[in-house]
């Protein structure tokens, strides 16, 4: 019991000493009180600038601009490019759009009471409270805001009246493609933004000076991002001139996918079709089967590749390739028809000569002595002619397209 009393006495003494020893300037405020107070100051300022005469339908005047139009500085952060669709000629992009302008009515530098601990900026999440530029995406097909778990948008108001808004959106944008060089092509996909209602007398958009489009290392499906070009594209329509800005993403198609999926299999099929020239001219089932199989495989391959492409009115580089491969295989099959015909012709002539002369014919010529029958001669010529022509075609094809790409 006495031990407990001693402990209590000790505690009281310690408390007393602590009270004396704590310096007077170190006020014992409840933790976080200054922050609560700051929130209250923010609320007061917000009520003051947004209450009363502020009308969110009326655009702010001037700011820094010379002619009194509102100048909005835009920058984008691209978070992901999820799909580049050749068939529908569109792509999907998820981005954070940031805009900045100056609204004199929202200046609150004078209203901030505590100058020693000034408010850096006010944050709003309700976009309807203040004036906003009516930006829209010209090449948009569909799009949506993100609302999980709160709308992904914020507005900051700075003491000097500068307003900055950040909003996260996902867009499906049109990207017209020219597929003449497909699959060695380079496409330009754009994001085009303009004002819907305000003409250039009232509102102009400009890219931020430095780093207008922030692109992380994007893992693009089947493409490589070469560069991004920002520009101004003010448009004149029947209702007036509207401010417009755009960024073009230069995308180069990854060729390796098509090399392994289309080009190498085609080369293999064409070479396999040449095996026929080395088989005996009397091996009719083997040579027919070889020709037909390679022809069908090639046709299926071609159809498979075109399945994911739009039906365009011009010839693509891939069509030239697959068409020529198909033609080579088709000619190899025709060559066998010729050989087969020649075999029967050979037999008939041999029989006729045998009837007349009584022994096999002796014919001259170099080639003729080694390969006495016409059918064999056709096969030997084909063995050399087909590879030669195919090599020649390859040289012309790759030179023509790789130099153009
Ligand atoms: C206006 O000009 C001032 C000084 O030149 C600059 O600090 C400010 O950022 C500009 N405001 C806008 C919205 O561009
Ligand atoms: C985008 O353009 C900027 C400025 O030209 C450049 O610094 C940046 O590397 C480009 N990003 C990509 C991914 O091409």
Coordinates of C-alpha atoms and ligand atoms in Angstrom, one line a residue:
X1 CA 0.0 0.0 0.0
X2 CA 2.8 2.4 1.0
X3 CA 4.6 1.5 -2.3
X4 CA 1.5 2.7 -4.2
X5 CA 1.4 6.0 -2.3
X6 CA 5.0 6.6 -3.0
X7 CA 4.4 6.1 -6.7
X8 CA 1.5 8.6 -6.7
X9 CA 3.6 11.1 -4.9
X10 CA 6.4 10.7 -7.3
X11 CA 4.0 11.2 -10.3
X12 CA 2.6 14.4 -8.8
X13 CA 6.1 15.8 -8.3
X14 CA 7.1 14.9 -11.8
X15 CA 4.0 16.7 -13.2
X16 CA 4.7 19.8 -11.2
X17 CA 8.3 19.9 -12.3
X18 CA 7.3 19.5 -15.9
X19 CA 4.8 22.3 -15.7
X20 CA 7.5 24.6 -14.4
X21 CA 10.2 23.5 -16.8
X22 CA 8.2 23.8 -20.0
X23 CA 9.1 27.1 -21.6
X24 CA 6.3 29.6 -21.8
X25 CA 6.6 30.2 -25.6
X26 CA 5.9 26.6 -26.2
X27 CA 2.1 26.7 -26.1
X28 CA 0.4 23.4 -25.6
X29 CA -2.2 23.6 -28.4
X30 CA -4.2 20.5 -29.3
X31 CA -2.4 18.7 -32.2
X32 CA -3.6 19.8 -35.7
X33 CA -5.5 22.8 -34.5
X34 CA -3.7 25.1 -36.9
X35 CA -4.7 22.9 -39.8
X36 CA -8.4 22.9 -38.8
X37 CA -8.2 26.7 -38.6
X38 CA -6.7 26.8 -42.1
X39 CA -9.6 24.7 -43.5
X40 CA -11.9 27.2 -41.9
X41 CA -10.0 30.1 -43.5
X42 CA -10.2 28.3 -46.8
X43 CA -13.9 27.8 -46.5
X44 CA -14.4 31.4 -45.6
X45 CA -12.5 32.5 -48.7
X46 CA -14.3 30.1 -51.0
X47 CA -17.7 31.3 -49.7
X48 CA -16.5 34.9 -50.3
X49 CA -15.2 34.5 -53.9
X50 CA -17.9 32.0 -55.1
X51 CA -20.8 33.5 -53.3
X52 CA -22.3 36.8 -54.2
X53 CA -21.8 38.0 -57.7
X54 CA -19.8 35.1 -59.2
X55 CA -21.5 33.6 -62.2
X56 CA -19.9 30.5 -63.6
X57 CA -21.6 31.2 -67.0
X58 CA -19.5 34.3 -67.6
X59 CA -16.0 33.8 -68.9
X60 CA -13.1 35.6 -67.1
X61 CA -11.7 38.6 -68.9
X62 CA -8.3 38.6 -70.3
X63 CA -5.7 37.7 -67.7
X64 CA -2.5 38.1 -69.6
X65 CA -3.9 38.3 -73.1
X66 CA -3.8 41.5 -75.2
X67 CA -7.2 41.4 -76.8
X68 CA -9.2 40.4 -73.7
X69 CA -9.8 36.8 -74.7
X70 CA -9.3 34.1 -72.1
X71 CA -6.1 32.1 -72.7
X72 CA -6.2 28.5 -71.6
X73 CA -2.9 26.6 -71.3
X74 CA -3.3 22.9 -71.8
X75 CA -1.0 19.9 -71.1
X76 CA -1.7 16.2 -71.2
X77 CA -0.3 13.2 -69.4
X78 CA -1.0 10.0 -71.3
X79 CA -1.3 7.2 -68.9
X80 CA -2.1 4.3 -71.4
X81 CA -2.7 3.6 -75.0
X82 CA -4.7 0.4 -74.8
X83 CA -5.7 -0.4 -78.3
X84 CA -4.8 0.6 -81.8
X85 CA -7.4 -0.8 -84.1
X86 CA -6.6 -1.1 -87.8
X87 CA -10.0 -2.5 -88.7
X88 CA -12.1 0.4 -87.3
X89 CA -9.2 2.9 -87.7
X90 CA -9.4 4.1 -84.1
X91 CA -7.4 4.0 -80.9
X92 CA -8.1 4.2 -77.2
X93 CA -6.2 6.4 -74.8
X94 CA -6.5 7.1 -71.1
X95 CA -5.1 10.5 -70.1
X96 CA -5.0 13.2 -67.5
X97 CA -6.0 16.6 -69.0
X98 CA -4.8 19.7 -67.2
X99 CA -5.8 23.2 -68.1
X100 CA -4.8 26.5 -66.6
X101 CA -6.2 30.0 -67.0
X102 CA -6.5 33.1 -64.9
X103 CA -9.8 34.3 -63.5
X104 CA -9.5 37.7 -61.8
X105 CA -12.7 37.2 -59.9
X106 CA -11.2 34.3 -57.9
X107 CA -8.1 36.2 -56.7
X108 CA -8.0 35.8 -52.9
X109 CA -4.5 37.1 -52.0
X110 CA -6.1 40.1 -50.3
X111 CA -8.7 38.0 -48.5
X112 CA -6.2 35.7 -46.7
X113 CA -5.9 37.1 -43.2
X114 CA -2.9 35.1 -42.0
X115 CA 0.1 36.3 -44.0
X116 CA 2.6 34.3 -42.0
X117 CA 1.0 31.0 -42.9
X118 CA -0.6 31.8 -46.3
X119 CA -2.9 29.4 -48.2
X120 CA -1.1 28.0 -51.2
X121 CA -4.2 27.1 -53.1
X122 CA -7.8 26.3 -52.7
X123 CA -9.1 22.9 -53.8
X124 CA -12.5 22.3 -55.4
X125 CA -14.0 19.1 -56.7
X126 CA -17.3 20.5 -58.0
X127 CA -16.7 21.7 -61.5
X128 CA -20.0 23.4 -61.9
X129 CA -19.0 26.1 -59.3
X130 CA -16.7 28.0 -61.5
X131 CA -16.3 28.9 -65.2
X132 CA -14.7 26.2 -67.3
X133 CA -13.5 26.2 -70.9
X134 CA -15.8 24.2 -73.1
X135 CA -13.1 22.1 -74.6
X136 CA -14.1 19.0 -76.7
X137 CA -12.3 16.4 -78.7
X138 CA -12.9 16.7 -82.4
X139 CA -11.9 13.2 -83.4
X140 CA -13.7 11.5 -80.4
X141 CA -15.9 8.5 -81.1
X142 CA -16.7 7.7 -77.5
X143 CA -15.3 8.7 -74.1
X144 CA -15.9 8.6 -70.4
X145 CA -14.9 10.2 -67.2
X146 CA -13.7 8.1 -64.2
X147 CA -15.9 8.2 -61.2
X148 CA -14.4 5.5 -59.0
X149 CA -14.8 6.1 -56.1
X150 CA -15.2 9.9 -56.5
X151 CA -15.1 11.8 -59.8
X152 CA -11.4 11.9 -60.8
X153 CA -11.3 15.7 -61.1
X154 CA -10.0 18.6 -59.1
X155 CA -9.7 22.3 -59.4
X156 CA -7.1 24.4 -57.7
X157 CA -7.4 28.1 -57.3
X158 CA -4.2 30.0 -56.6
X159 CA -4.1 33.3 -54.6
X160 CA -3.3 35.3 -57.9
X161 CA -6.5 34.0 -59.5
X162 CA -4.9 31.3 -61.6
X163 CA -7.2 28.3 -61.9
X164 CA -5.9 24.8 -62.7
X165 CA -8.0 21.8 -63.4
X166 CA -7.0 18.2 -63.7
X167 CA -9.4 15.6 -65.0
X168 CA -8.9 11.9 -66.0
X169 CA -10.6 10.7 -69.1
X170 CA -10.6 7.6 -71.4
X171 CA -11.2 8.3 -75.1
X172 CA -11.8 6.3 -78.2
X173 CA -10.4 8.5 -81.0
X174 CA -10.6 8.2 -84.7
X175 CA -7.3 7.7 -86.4
X176 CA -7.6 7.5 -90.2
X177 CA -4.9 5.2 -91.6
X178 CA -3.3 4.8 -95.0
X179 CA -2.5 1.1 -95.3
X180 CA -0.7 1.2 -98.6
X181 CA 2.6 0.3 -96.9
X182 CA 1.1 -2.2 -94.5
X183 CA 2.8 -3.8 -92.5
X184 CA 5.8 -1.5 -93.0
X185 CA 3.7 1.6 -92.4
X186 CA 3.9 4.5 -90.0
X187 CA 0.6 6.0 -88.8
X188 CA -0.2 9.4 -87.2
X189 CA -2.8 9.3 -84.5
X190 CA -4.0 12.6 -83.1
X191 CA -5.8 14.1 -80.2
X192 CA -7.5 17.2 -81.4
X193 CA -9.1 19.6 -79.0
X194 CA -11.1 22.8 -79.6
X195 CA -13.6 25.1 -78.1
X196 CA -17.2 24.3 -78.9
X197 CA -18.9 27.6 -78.3
X198 CA -16.4 30.3 -77.8
X199 CA -14.7 31.8 -80.9
X200 CA -11.1 33.0 -80.9
X201 CA -12.3 36.4 -79.8
X202 CA -13.3 34.9 -76.5
X203 CA -11.2 31.9 -75.9
X204 CA -7.9 30.5 -77.1
X205 CA -6.1 27.3 -76.3
X206 CA -2.4 27.0 -76.2
X207 CA 0.0 24.2 -75.3
X208 CA 2.1 24.6 -72.2
X209 CA 5.5 25.8 -73.2
X210 CA 7.6 23.1 -71.7
X211 CA 6.7 19.4 -71.7
X212 CA 3.1 19.8 -73.1
X213 CA 2.6 16.1 -73.5
X214 CA 4.0 13.7 -70.9
X215 CA 4.4 10.2 -72.1
X216 CA 5.7 7.5 -69.9
X217 CA 7.2 4.3 -71.4
X218 CA 4.1 3.1 -73.0
X219 CA 3.7 -0.6 -73.9
X220 CA 1.9 -0.2 -77.1
X221 CA 0.2 -3.1 -78.8
X222 CA 2.1 -3.9 -82.1
X223 CA 3.4 -0.3 -82.4
X224 CA 6.4 1.8 -81.4
X225 CA 5.9 5.5 -80.5
X226 CA 8.4 7.4 -82.7
X227 CA 7.6 11.0 -81.7
X228 CA 4.8 13.3 -80.6
X229 CA 4.2 16.6 -82.3
X230 CA 2.1 19.4 -80.8
X231 CA 0.6 22.1 -83.0
X232 CA -2.1 24.7 -83.3
X233 CA -5.0 24.0 -85.7
X234 CA -7.4 26.9 -85.4
X235 CA -10.4 26.2 -87.6
X236 CA -12.6 28.5 -89.6
X237 CA -16.2 27.3 -89.8
X238 CA -19.4 29.0 -91.1
X239 CA -20.1 30.2 -87.5
X240 CA -16.7 31.7 -86.8
X241 CA -13.1 30.9 -86.1
X242 CA -12.4 28.5 -83.2
X243 CA -9.2 27.8 -81.3
X244 CA -7.9 24.3 -81.7
X245 CA -4.8 22.5 -80.6
X246 CA -3.6 19.0 -81.5
X247 CA -0.9 16.5 -80.7
X248 CA 0.1 13.8 -83.3
X249 CA 1.6 10.6 -82.2
X250 CA 3.8 9.1 -84.8
X251 CA 3.5 5.3 -84.5
X252 CA 5.6 2.8 -86.4
X253 CA 4.2 -0.7 -86.8
X254 CA 6.3 -3.5 -85.3
X255 CA 7.3 -5.5 -88.4
X256 CA 8.7 -8.6 -86.6
X257 CA 5.2 -9.9 -85.8
X258 CA 4.3 -10.0 -89.5
X259 CA 7.7 -11.3 -90.5
X260 CA 7.1 -14.4 -88.4
X261 CA 3.4 -14.7 -89.0
X262 CA 3.2 -14.0 -92.7
X263 CA 6.5 -13.5 -94.6
X264 CA 8.5 -16.5 -93.3
X265 CA 5.6 -19.0 -93.6
X266 CA 5.0 -17.8 -97.2
X267 CA 8.6 -18.2 -98.2
X268 CA 8.5 -21.7 -96.7
X269 CA 5.3 -22.6 -98.6
X270 CA 6.8 -21.4 -101.9
X271 CA 9.9 -23.4 -101.4
X272 CA 7.9 -26.5 -100.5
X273 CA 6.0 -26.1 -103.7
X274 CA 9.3 -26.4 -105.6
X275 CA 9.9 -29.9 -104.2
X276 CA 7.5 -31.1 -106.9
X277 CA 10.1 -30.3 -109.6
X278 CA 12.5 -32.8 -107.9
X279 CA 10.0 -35.6 -107.8
X280 CA 9.5 -38.2 -110.5
X281 CA 7.3 -37.0 -113.3
X282 CA 5.2 -40.2 -113.0
X283 CA 4.5 -39.5 -109.2
X284 CA 1.2 -38.0 -110.1
X285 CA -0.6 -38.3 -106.7
X286 CA 2.4 -37.0 -104.8
X287 CA 3.0 -34.0 -107.0
X288 CA -0.7 -33.1 -107.3
X289 CA -1.2 -33.4 -103.5
X290 CA 1.9 -31.2 -102.9
X291 CA 0.6 -28.5 -105.3
X292 CA -2.9 -28.4 -104.0
X293 CA -1.9 -28.5 -100.3
X294 CA 0.5 -25.6 -100.6
X295 CA -2.0 -23.6 -102.6
X296 CA -4.8 -24.1 -100.1
X297 CA -2.5 -23.4 -97.1
X298 CA -1.4 -20.2 -98.8
X299 CA -4.9 -19.1 -99.5
X300 CA -6.0 -19.7 -95.9
X301 CA -3.0 -17.8 -94.6
X302 CA -3.8 -14.8 -96.8
X303 CA -7.5 -14.8 -95.7
X304 CA -6.4 -15.0 -92.0
X305 CA -4.2 -12.0 -92.3
X306 CA -6.8 -9.9 -94.1
X307 CA -9.4 -10.8 -91.5
X308 CA -8.1 -8.1 -89.1
X309 CA -7.8 -5.4 -91.8
X310 CA -10.4 -3.1 -93.2
X311 CA -11.5 -3.8 -96.8
X312 CA -9.7 -1.0 -98.6
X313 CA -9.9 -0.2 -102.2
X314 CA -6.1 -0.1 -102.8
X315 CA -3.4 -2.8 -102.7
X316 CA -1.4 -3.1 -99.5
X317 CA 2.2 -4.2 -99.4
X318 CA 1.0 -7.4 -97.7
X319 CA -1.4 -8.1 -100.6
X320 CA 1.4 -7.8 -103.1
X321 CA 3.5 -10.2 -101.1
X322 CA 0.8 -12.8 -100.5
X323 CA -0.6 -12.5 -104.0
X324 CA 2.8 -13.1 -105.5
X325 CA 3.4 -16.1 -103.3
X326 CA 0.1 -17.5 -104.3
X327 CA 0.9 -17.0 -107.9
X328 CA 4.3 -18.8 -107.5
X329 CA 2.6 -21.8 -105.9
X330 CA -0.1 -21.8 -108.6
X331 CA 2.5 -21.7 -111.3
X332 CA 4.3 -24.6 -109.7
X333 CA 1.0 -26.6 -109.9
X334 CA 0.5 -25.6 -113.5
X335 CA 4.1 -26.6 -114.3
X336 CA 3.1 -30.1 -113.1
X337 CA 0.1 -30.1 -115.5
X338 CA 2.5 -29.2 -118.3
X339 CA 5.0 -31.9 -117.2
X340 CA 2.2 -34.5 -117.1
X341 CA 1.0 -33.6 -120.6
X342 CA 4.6 -33.7 -121.9
X343 CA 5.1 -37.2 -120.4
X344 CA 2.2 -38.5 -122.4
X345 CA 3.4 -36.6 -125.5
X346 CA 6.9 -38.1 -125.0
X347 CA 5.4 -41.6 -124.7
X348 CA 3.5 -41.1 -127.9
X349 CA 6.4 -39.8 -130.0
X350 CA 8.7 -42.5 -128.6
X351 CA 6.2 -45.1 -129.6
X352 CA 5.8 -43.6 -133.1
X353 CA 9.6 -43.4 -133.7
X354 CA 10.0 -46.9 -132.3
X355 CA 7.4 -48.1 -134.8
X356 CA 9.2 -46.4 -137.8
X357 CA 12.9 -46.7 -136.9
X358 CA 12.9 -49.8 -134.7
X359 CA 15.0 -48.3 -132.0
X360 CA 14.9 -45.3 -129.5
X361 CA 15.6 -41.9 -131.0
X362 CA 19.0 -40.3 -130.7
X363 CA 18.8 -36.6 -130.3
X364 CA 21.4 -33.9 -130.1
X365 CA 22.0 -30.9 -127.9
X366 CA 23.7 -30.7 -124.6
X367 CA 20.6 -30.6 -122.2
X368 CA 18.8 -33.1 -124.6
X369 CA 21.4 -35.8 -124.1
X370 CA 21.3 -35.6 -120.3
X371 CA 17.5 -35.2 -120.2
X372 CA 16.2 -36.8 -123.2
X373 CA 12.5 -36.4 -122.5
X374 CA 10.6 -33.1 -122.8
X375 CA 9.0 -33.5 -119.4
X376 CA 12.3 -33.8 -117.7
X377 CA 13.6 -30.7 -119.5
X378 CA 10.6 -28.7 -118.2
X379 CA 11.3 -29.8 -114.7
X380 CA 15.0 -28.9 -114.9
X381 CA 14.2 -25.5 -116.3
X382 CA 11.6 -24.9 -113.6
X383 CA 14.2 -25.9 -110.9
X384 CA 16.3 -23.0 -111.9
X385 CA 13.7 -20.5 -113.2
X386 CA 11.4 -20.5 -110.2
X387 CA 14.0 -19.8 -107.5
X388 CA 15.6 -17.2 -109.7
X389 CA 12.4 -15.4 -110.3
X390 CA 11.5 -15.6 -106.6
X391 CA 14.8 -14.1 -105.6
X392 CA 14.4 -11.3 -108.2
X393 CA 10.9 -10.6 -106.8
X394 CA 12.2 -10.4 -103.3
X395 CA 14.9 -7.9 -104.2
X396 CA 12.4 -5.7 -106.0
X397 CA 9.8 -6.0 -103.3
X398 CA 12.0 -5.2 -100.3
X399 CA 13.8 -2.4 -102.1
X400 CA 10.6 -0.8 -103.2
X401 CA 8.8 -1.0 -99.8
X402 CA 11.7 -0.6 -97.4
X403 CA 12.9 2.5 -99.2
X404 CA 9.4 4.0 -99.1
X405 CA 8.7 3.1 -95.5
Ligands
LIG1 C1 0.5 36.0 -66.5 O1 1.8 36.6 -66.5 C2 2.5 36.5 -65.3 C3 3.7 37.3 -65.4 O2 4.2 37.5 -66.7 C4 2.8 35.0 -65.1 O3 3.5 34.9 -63.9 C5 1.5 34.2 -65.0 O4 1.8 32.9 -64.9 C6 0.7 34.5 -66.3 N1 -0.6 33.8 -66.2 C7 -1.0 33.0 -67.1 C8 -2.4 32.4 -66.8 O5 -0.4 32.7 -68.1
LIG2 C1 7.5 13.6 -76.9 O1 8.0 14.8 -77.4 C2 8.9 15.5 -76.6 C3 9.2 16.8 -77.2 O2 9.4 16.8 -78.5 C4 10.1 14.6 -76.4 O3 11.0 15.2 -75.5 C5 9.7 13.2 -75.9 O4 10.8 12.4 -75.8 C6 8.6 12.6 -76.8 N1 8.2 11.4 -76.2 C7 8.1 10.3 -76.9 C8 7.6 9.0 -76.2 O5 8.3 10.2 -78.1

